[in-house]
Amino acid sequence: MKEAKTVTIEDVANAAGVSKSTVSQFLNKRYEYMSKSTREKIEKVVEELQFQPNHFARNLKSRKTKMVGIIVANIRHVFSTEIIRIVEQSLQEQGIHVIICNADDNPEKEVAYINLLAARNVDGLIIFPTGANYSEYSRLIDNKIPVVFIDRKIEGILADTVMLDNEAASFLAVSTLVKSNRDRIAMLTLPLTNNLSPRLERIEGYKKALSFFKIDYREELVSACPLINIKEELTRLFESDIKPNGIIAGNDLILKEALSFLKEQKISIPDEVAIIGIDDVSYADIYHPALTTIAQPTKEMGLKAAEIILERIKENTQKVPVVYRFSPELKIRESC
Amino acid sequence: MKEAKTVTIEDVANAAGVSKSTVSQFLNKRYEYMSKSTREKIEKVVEELQFQPNHFARNLKSRKTKMVGIIVANIRHVFSTEIIRIVEQSLQEQGIHVIICNADDNPEKEVAYINLLAARNVDGLIIFPTGANYSEYSRLIDNKIPVVFIDRKIEGILADTVMLDNEAASFLAVSTLVKSNRDRIAMLTLPLTNNLSPRLERIEGYKKALSFFKIDYREELVSACPLINIKEELTRLFESDIKPNGIIAGNDLILKEALSFLKEQKISIPDEVAIIGIDDVSYADIYHPALTTIAQPTKEMGLKAAEIILERIKENTQKVPVVYRFSPELKIRESC
DNA sequence: ATAATTTAATAAAACGGTTTAGTATTGATA
DNA sequence: TATCAATACTAAACCGTTTTATTAAATTAT
């Protein structure tokens, strides 16, 4: 690999008594005009010499890297890592490699990664967008680089997108809380900067569900703030006269903050307040009480993302992009 | 990037009125015999044309890919993802990219990835080894490919290794339990197949600590079995006459199984049994009771791994490999 | 028998850089 | 004056593939 002088296509050609071109045809499985005997001869030599084509030489001409890049807004969400695992496995089976980059919710890092992966000629890109780089996203689309977005839809960008039916998720959450007789339901999400679609939609779904169940919407019960301020917000809510008896945590990180708050304040679940989280968490089953959550079908979503990117890479179709909305799954446990 | 006919080094050369070679020298920052004026001229043209060198053409001759591969035995351990995040960030700053591959504890997948990354000419490899591929590991070393192992030491392989002082971790665990007056301490780990160093060492440390504290070692209290059998083992232990009053969970996954068991059996922590986990877990603080854990200094370990691999890549030193042992950190919470 | 077509293979030109060996030019040294 | 060294640059080879254009031989059609 390094010292071991590499075996090249030329060595194979010499050993098999044919030309480089023929070997190349063989390597690319274009057997059309090749006699069975030469084909077998080359096959044998390749095996014997343990020849492995050089990816770089190959790419230089063919422009295919057999790599796709994944840029994830924040790798700390279990949702992200689960999807990544599925995609990675699924592409791996097709001989395609995955490069993972973590933008840490930082749009600048995201741009840097987009450029870097583009410069590395990845065959396609799977992005969990931060949402803040409209022009970069559209540049990718314009340049016909296969892209699929996950989790978030970007306003004005026409690209394949795999995401949760967020309104349905909120509706499920509200209805579950309503069934356990909660009528003052707080909704906690992260800030709505960049118009991040899931957050907006989850709030929208919450409102619609309330109206469906004929519960008055109260603005004070909705809070969109950074993670570090969640506890303050909860303090405010629990000290006010509309003390919530139900909480919807907009994602896994918020759920953790809320649980931490409830633990500190010794507020009992579900007696004093019921809680339900959007996004499943690893400790849901073992928590006291076990946590009712609304899970995203990560497996199906990951598989779909892999399928789309493969299709876009193979046939450079001009198919019109579609947004795939996956239904949430309610996992009833004990917290609600 | 795709349609947009790429700018090549030749375009730059023409625009700047110099030869390709000179531009190449410039790109590689070899300014020795270059006049200030040419240098500035090229600089300007590169900027204007937004020239980006083609990685593949570059590698073809220079054999540097500016990529390092990470092969992780099992990406579900939080320890792994944390380390990966640190390494990735740290290498990223040096303009080096990271390819992450997950072997899912499957030695065959690990071999496949090793070969694949070697074929892609990665500059170096960071491996959380499954432990079962001795000959492949030594082939890498023989071929002088920079490698650093994380978490596990492979018997007979001389390579830089970054790992926890596992004996110290067990000792800390035992001493913490002893301090809270526990004398029947169960030790749970995953199977000892492939002689995985951390598991062996953790058991070794457990034994030594017991003897230090003058507690008799009882084989029945030690269990090394697959995750799915942990609950059976615990059932056995709790039904026997040496019902443990303290548990050491050998890693994060085992801790979860143990907590699940204790929850199902309504065994109270820490009254009936104290528990301490090796590896920190995300929910340690919010659990009832908060979980006392022994954390690995992932940040320091990740930084060290990045530092070593960088050094090995840059200067192809013949420095003798060293095993770095990091001290565990006790995080006292409420479960013990 | 000759022309046209199909089959099987090849030589040579890319691809976009890096590297090696070399060439002027100038100034200093013997 | 001839020699040498340092400076500033370049031409051409090379890296290992893919691809295009071409050719030679074998087969079929006219």
PDB file of C-alpha atoms in Angstrom, chain A residues 180-332:
ATOM      1  CA  SER A 180     -55.215  11.915  29.981  1.00  0.00           C
ATOM      2  CA  ASN A 181     -57.300  14.964  30.834  1.00  0.00           C
ATOM      3  CA  ARG A 182     -54.749  17.703  30.439  1.00  0.00           C
ATOM      4  CA  ASP A 183     -56.000  21.089  29.358  1.00  0.00           C
ATOM      5  CA  ARG A 184     -53.130  23.432  30.052  1.00  0.00           C
ATOM      6  CA  ILE A 185     -50.535  22.121  27.645  1.00  0.00           C
ATOM      7  CA  ALA A 186     -47.188  23.859  27.342  1.00  0.00           C
ATOM      8  CA  MET A 187     -45.244  23.579  24.095  1.00  0.00           C
ATOM      9  CA  LEU A 188     -41.466  23.991  24.224  1.00  0.00           C
ATOM     10  CA  THR A 189     -39.267  24.328  21.181  1.00  0.00           C
ATOM     11  CA  LEU A 190     -35.919  25.805  20.242  1.00  0.00           C
ATOM     12  CA  PRO A 191     -35.789  29.292  18.683  1.00  0.00           C
ATOM     13  CA  LEU A 192     -37.581  29.899  15.407  1.00  0.00           C
ATOM     14  CA  THR A 193     -34.652  31.632  13.753  1.00  0.00           C
ATOM     15  CA  ASN A 194     -34.123  30.774  10.070  1.00  0.00           C
ATOM     16  CA  ASN A 195     -37.745  29.679   9.877  1.00  0.00           C
ATOM     17  CA  LEU A 196     -36.823  26.105  10.568  1.00  0.00           C
ATOM     18  CA  SER A 197     -39.699  24.117   9.200  1.00  0.00           C
ATOM     19  CA  PRO A 198     -40.031  21.432  11.881  1.00  0.00           C
ATOM     20  CA  ARG A 199     -40.265  23.932  14.678  1.00  0.00           C
ATOM     21  CA  LEU A 200     -42.814  26.091  12.896  1.00  0.00           C
ATOM     22  CA  GLU A 201     -44.852  23.101  11.868  1.00  0.00           C
ATOM     23  CA  ARG A 202     -44.824  21.584  15.292  1.00  0.00           C
ATOM     24  CA  ILE A 203     -46.209  24.784  16.736  1.00  0.00           C
ATOM     25  CA  GLU A 204     -48.734  24.998  13.935  1.00  0.00           C
ATOM     26  CA  GLY A 205     -49.860  21.437  14.567  1.00  0.00           C
ATOM     27  CA  TYR A 206     -50.144  22.197  18.253  1.00  0.00           C
ATOM     28  CA  LYS A 207     -52.463  25.113  17.552  1.00  0.00           C
ATOM     29  CA  LYS A 208     -54.612  23.155  15.168  1.00  0.00           C
ATOM     30  CA  ALA A 209     -54.906  20.276  17.601  1.00  0.00           C
ATOM     31  CA  LEU A 210     -55.949  22.592  20.407  1.00  0.00           C
ATOM     32  CA  SER A 211     -58.670  24.060  18.289  1.00  0.00           C
ATOM     33  CA  PHE A 212     -59.756  20.573  17.251  1.00  0.00           C
ATOM     34  CA  PHE A 213     -60.146  19.626  20.880  1.00  0.00           C
ATOM     35  CA  LYS A 214     -61.798  22.959  21.640  1.00  0.00           C
ATOM     36  CA  ILE A 215     -59.115  24.107  23.993  1.00  0.00           C
ATOM     37  CA  ASP A 216     -58.280  27.779  24.017  1.00  0.00           C
ATOM     38  CA  TYR A 217     -54.882  28.656  22.647  1.00  0.00           C
ATOM     39  CA  ARG A 218     -52.811  30.665  25.083  1.00  0.00           C
ATOM     40  CA  GLU A 219     -49.665  32.285  23.861  1.00  0.00           C
ATOM     41  CA  GLU A 220     -48.025  32.158  27.277  1.00  0.00           C
ATOM     42  CA  LEU A 221     -47.953  28.387  27.068  1.00  0.00           C
ATOM     43  CA  VAL A 222     -45.766  28.361  23.982  1.00  0.00           C
ATOM     44  CA  SER A 223     -42.086  28.941  24.395  1.00  0.00           C
ATOM     45  CA  ALA A 224     -39.413  29.004  21.731  1.00  0.00           C
ATOM     46  CA  CYS A 225     -36.070  29.691  23.317  1.00  0.00           C
ATOM     47  CA  PRO A 226     -32.473  28.449  23.437  1.00  0.00           C
ATOM     48  CA  LEU A 227     -31.739  25.333  25.415  1.00  0.00           C
ATOM     49  CA  ILE A 228     -30.103  27.188  28.262  1.00  0.00           C
ATOM     50  CA  ASN A 229     -33.214  29.252  28.885  1.00  0.00           C
ATOM     51  CA  ILE A 230     -35.679  26.388  28.968  1.00  0.00           C
ATOM     52  CA  LYS A 231     -35.505  26.085  32.724  1.00  0.00           C
ATOM     53  CA  GLU A 232     -36.199  29.794  33.221  1.00  0.00           C
ATOM     54  CA  GLU A 233     -39.187  29.507  30.968  1.00  0.00           C
ATOM     55  CA  LEU A 234     -40.473  26.545  32.890  1.00  0.00           C
ATOM     56  CA  THR A 235     -39.992  28.412  36.147  1.00  0.00           C
ATOM     57  CA  ARG A 236     -42.031  31.269  34.754  1.00  0.00           C
ATOM     58  CA  LEU A 237     -44.763  28.896  33.608  1.00  0.00           C
ATOM     59  CA  PHE A 238     -44.977  26.993  36.842  1.00  0.00           C
ATOM     60  CA  GLU A 239     -45.089  30.143  38.914  1.00  0.00           C
ATOM     61  CA  SER A 240     -47.824  31.714  36.786  1.00  0.00           C
ATOM     62  CA  ASP A 241     -51.525  31.177  37.237  1.00  0.00           C
ATOM     63  CA  ILE A 242     -51.767  28.961  34.177  1.00  0.00           C
ATOM     64  CA  LYS A 243     -49.489  26.343  35.638  1.00  0.00           C
ATOM     65  CA  PRO A 244     -49.372  23.686  32.923  1.00  0.00           C
ATOM     66  CA  ASN A 245     -50.544  20.162  33.593  1.00  0.00           C
ATOM     67  CA  GLY A 246     -49.082  18.855  30.369  1.00  0.00           C
ATOM     68  CA  ILE A 247     -45.805  19.512  28.530  1.00  0.00           C
ATOM     69  CA  ILE A 248     -44.770  18.805  24.968  1.00  0.00           C
ATOM     70  CA  ALA A 249     -41.000  18.798  24.539  1.00  0.00           C
ATOM     71  CA  GLY A 250     -40.178  19.787  20.984  1.00  0.00           C
ATOM     72  CA  ASN A 251     -37.120  17.540  20.728  1.00  0.00           C
ATOM     73  CA  ASP A 252     -34.827  15.252  22.690  1.00  0.00           C
ATOM     74  CA  LEU A 253     -32.585  17.981  24.066  1.00  0.00           C
ATOM     75  CA  ILE A 254     -35.527  19.981  25.347  1.00  0.00           C
ATOM     76  CA  LEU A 255     -37.008  16.903  26.917  1.00  0.00           C
ATOM     77  CA  LYS A 256     -33.835  16.457  28.905  1.00  0.00           C
ATOM     78  CA  GLU A 257     -33.881  20.033  30.124  1.00  0.00           C
ATOM     79  CA  ALA A 258     -37.510  19.740  31.113  1.00  0.00           C
ATOM     80  CA  LEU A 259     -36.920  16.506  33.000  1.00  0.00           C
ATOM     81  CA  SER A 260     -33.993  18.088  34.749  1.00  0.00           C
ATOM     82  CA  PHE A 261     -36.210  20.990  35.789  1.00  0.00           C
ATOM     83  CA  LEU A 262     -38.988  18.737  37.015  1.00  0.00           C
ATOM     84  CA  LYS A 263     -36.498  16.706  38.982  1.00  0.00           C
ATOM     85  CA  GLU A 264     -34.989  19.773  40.624  1.00  0.00           C
ATOM     86  CA  GLN A 265     -38.404  21.146  41.511  1.00  0.00           C
ATOM     87  CA  LYS A 266     -39.618  17.759  42.663  1.00  0.00           C
ATOM     88  CA  ILE A 267     -42.656  18.004  40.435  1.00  0.00           C
ATOM     89  CA  SER A 268     -44.090  14.556  39.937  1.00  0.00           C
ATOM     90  CA  ILE A 269     -44.791  12.976  36.557  1.00  0.00           C
ATOM     91  CA  PRO A 270     -47.505  12.308  35.536  1.00  0.00           C
ATOM     92  CA  ASP A 271     -49.482  13.329  38.658  1.00  0.00           C
ATOM     93  CA  GLU A 272     -48.678  17.008  38.658  1.00  0.00           C
ATOM     94  CA  VAL A 273     -47.682  17.288  35.052  1.00  0.00           C
ATOM     95  CA  ALA A 274     -47.717  14.882  32.156  1.00  0.00           C
ATOM     96  CA  ILE A 275     -44.910  15.083  29.628  1.00  0.00           C
ATOM     97  CA  ILE A 276     -44.453  13.822  26.138  1.00  0.00           C
ATOM     98  CA  GLY A 277     -41.403  14.206  23.948  1.00  0.00           C
ATOM     99  CA  ILE A 278     -41.122  14.461  20.204  1.00  0.00           C
ATOM    100  CA  ASP A 279     -38.146  12.263  19.233  1.00  0.00           C
ATOM    101  CA  ASP A 280     -37.576   9.035  21.032  1.00  0.00           C
ATOM    102  CA  VAL A 281     -34.736   8.900  23.566  1.00  0.00           C
ATOM    103  CA  SER A 282     -32.522   5.997  24.560  1.00  0.00           C
ATOM    104  CA  TYR A 283     -33.542   6.119  28.192  1.00  0.00           C
ATOM    105  CA  ALA A 284     -37.296   6.382  27.653  1.00  0.00           C
ATOM    106  CA  ASP A 285     -37.981   2.872  28.906  1.00  0.00           C
ATOM    107  CA  ILE A 286     -35.844   2.966  31.999  1.00  0.00           C
ATOM    108  CA  TYR A 287     -36.818   6.386  33.237  1.00  0.00           C
ATOM    109  CA  HIS A 288     -39.054   6.816  36.263  1.00  0.00           C
ATOM    110  CA  PRO A 289     -41.689   7.010  34.973  1.00  0.00           C
ATOM    111  CA  ALA A 290     -41.016   5.604  31.520  1.00  0.00           C
ATOM    112  CA  LEU A 291     -41.364   8.402  29.018  1.00  0.00           C
ATOM    113  CA  THR A 292     -44.115   8.577  26.465  1.00  0.00           C
ATOM    114  CA  THR A 293     -42.622   9.792  23.218  1.00  0.00           C
ATOM    115  CA  ILE A 294     -43.368  10.385  19.611  1.00  0.00           C
ATOM    116  CA  ALA A 295     -40.722   8.708  17.540  1.00  0.00           C
ATOM    117  CA  GLN A 296     -39.674   9.420  14.005  1.00  0.00           C
ATOM    118  CA  PRO A 297     -39.465   6.339  11.807  1.00  0.00           C
ATOM    119  CA  THR A 298     -35.718   6.764  11.442  1.00  0.00           C
ATOM    120  CA  LYS A 299     -35.178   3.492   9.692  1.00  0.00           C
ATOM    121  CA  GLU A 300     -37.684   4.177   6.939  1.00  0.00           C
ATOM    122  CA  MET A 301     -36.490   7.743   6.602  1.00  0.00           C
ATOM    123  CA  GLY A 302     -32.866   6.721   6.331  1.00  0.00           C
ATOM    124  CA  LEU A 303     -33.655   4.063   3.768  1.00  0.00           C
ATOM    125  CA  LYS A 304     -35.659   6.511   1.710  1.00  0.00           C
ATOM    126  CA  ALA A 305     -32.880   9.070   1.778  1.00  0.00           C
ATOM    127  CA  ALA A 306     -30.381   6.457   0.626  1.00  0.00           C
ATOM    128  CA  GLU A 307     -32.726   5.299  -2.092  1.00  0.00           C
ATOM    129  CA  ILE A 308     -33.288   8.783  -3.436  1.00  0.00           C
ATOM    130  CA  ILE A 309     -29.654   9.753  -3.512  1.00  0.00           C
ATOM    131  CA  LEU A 310     -28.746   6.526  -5.274  1.00  0.00           C
ATOM    132  CA  GLU A 311     -31.382   7.084  -7.875  1.00  0.00           C
ATOM    133  CA  ARG A 312     -30.312  10.667  -8.453  1.00  0.00           C
ATOM    134  CA  ILE A 313     -26.714   9.599  -8.798  1.00  0.00           C
ATOM    135  CA  LYS A 314     -27.326   6.747 -11.181  1.00  0.00           C
ATOM    136  CA  GLU A 315     -29.756   8.153 -13.644  1.00  0.00           C
ATOM    137  CA  ASN A 316     -29.244  11.825 -13.768  1.00  0.00           C
ATOM    138  CA  THR A 317     -32.980  12.112 -13.946  1.00  0.00           C
ATOM    139  CA  GLN A 318     -34.740  15.365 -14.363  1.00  0.00           C
ATOM    140  CA  LYS A 319     -37.479  14.004 -12.171  1.00  0.00           C
ATOM    141  CA  VAL A 320     -39.282  16.638 -10.235  1.00  0.00           C
ATOM    142  CA  PRO A 321     -38.151  16.743  -6.587  1.00  0.00           C
ATOM    143  CA  VAL A 322     -40.580  15.551  -3.956  1.00  0.00           C
ATOM    144  CA  VAL A 323     -41.005  16.096  -0.258  1.00  0.00           C
ATOM    145  CA  TYR A 324     -41.579  12.859   1.606  1.00  0.00           C
ATOM    146  CA  ARG A 325     -43.532  13.213   4.809  1.00  0.00           C
ATOM    147  CA  PHE A 326     -43.236  10.330   7.253  1.00  0.00           C
ATOM    148  CA  SER A 327     -45.836   9.613   9.885  1.00  0.00           C
ATOM    149  CA  PRO A 328     -44.817   9.843  13.520  1.00  0.00           C
ATOM    150  CA  GLU A 329     -45.171   6.863  15.828  1.00  0.00           C
ATOM    151  CA  LEU A 330     -46.660   7.216  19.269  1.00  0.00           C
ATOM    152  CA  LYS A 331     -44.877   5.225  21.951  1.00  0.00           C
ATOM    153  CA  ILE A 332     -47.097   5.219  24.952  1.00  0.00           C
TER     154      ILE A 332
END
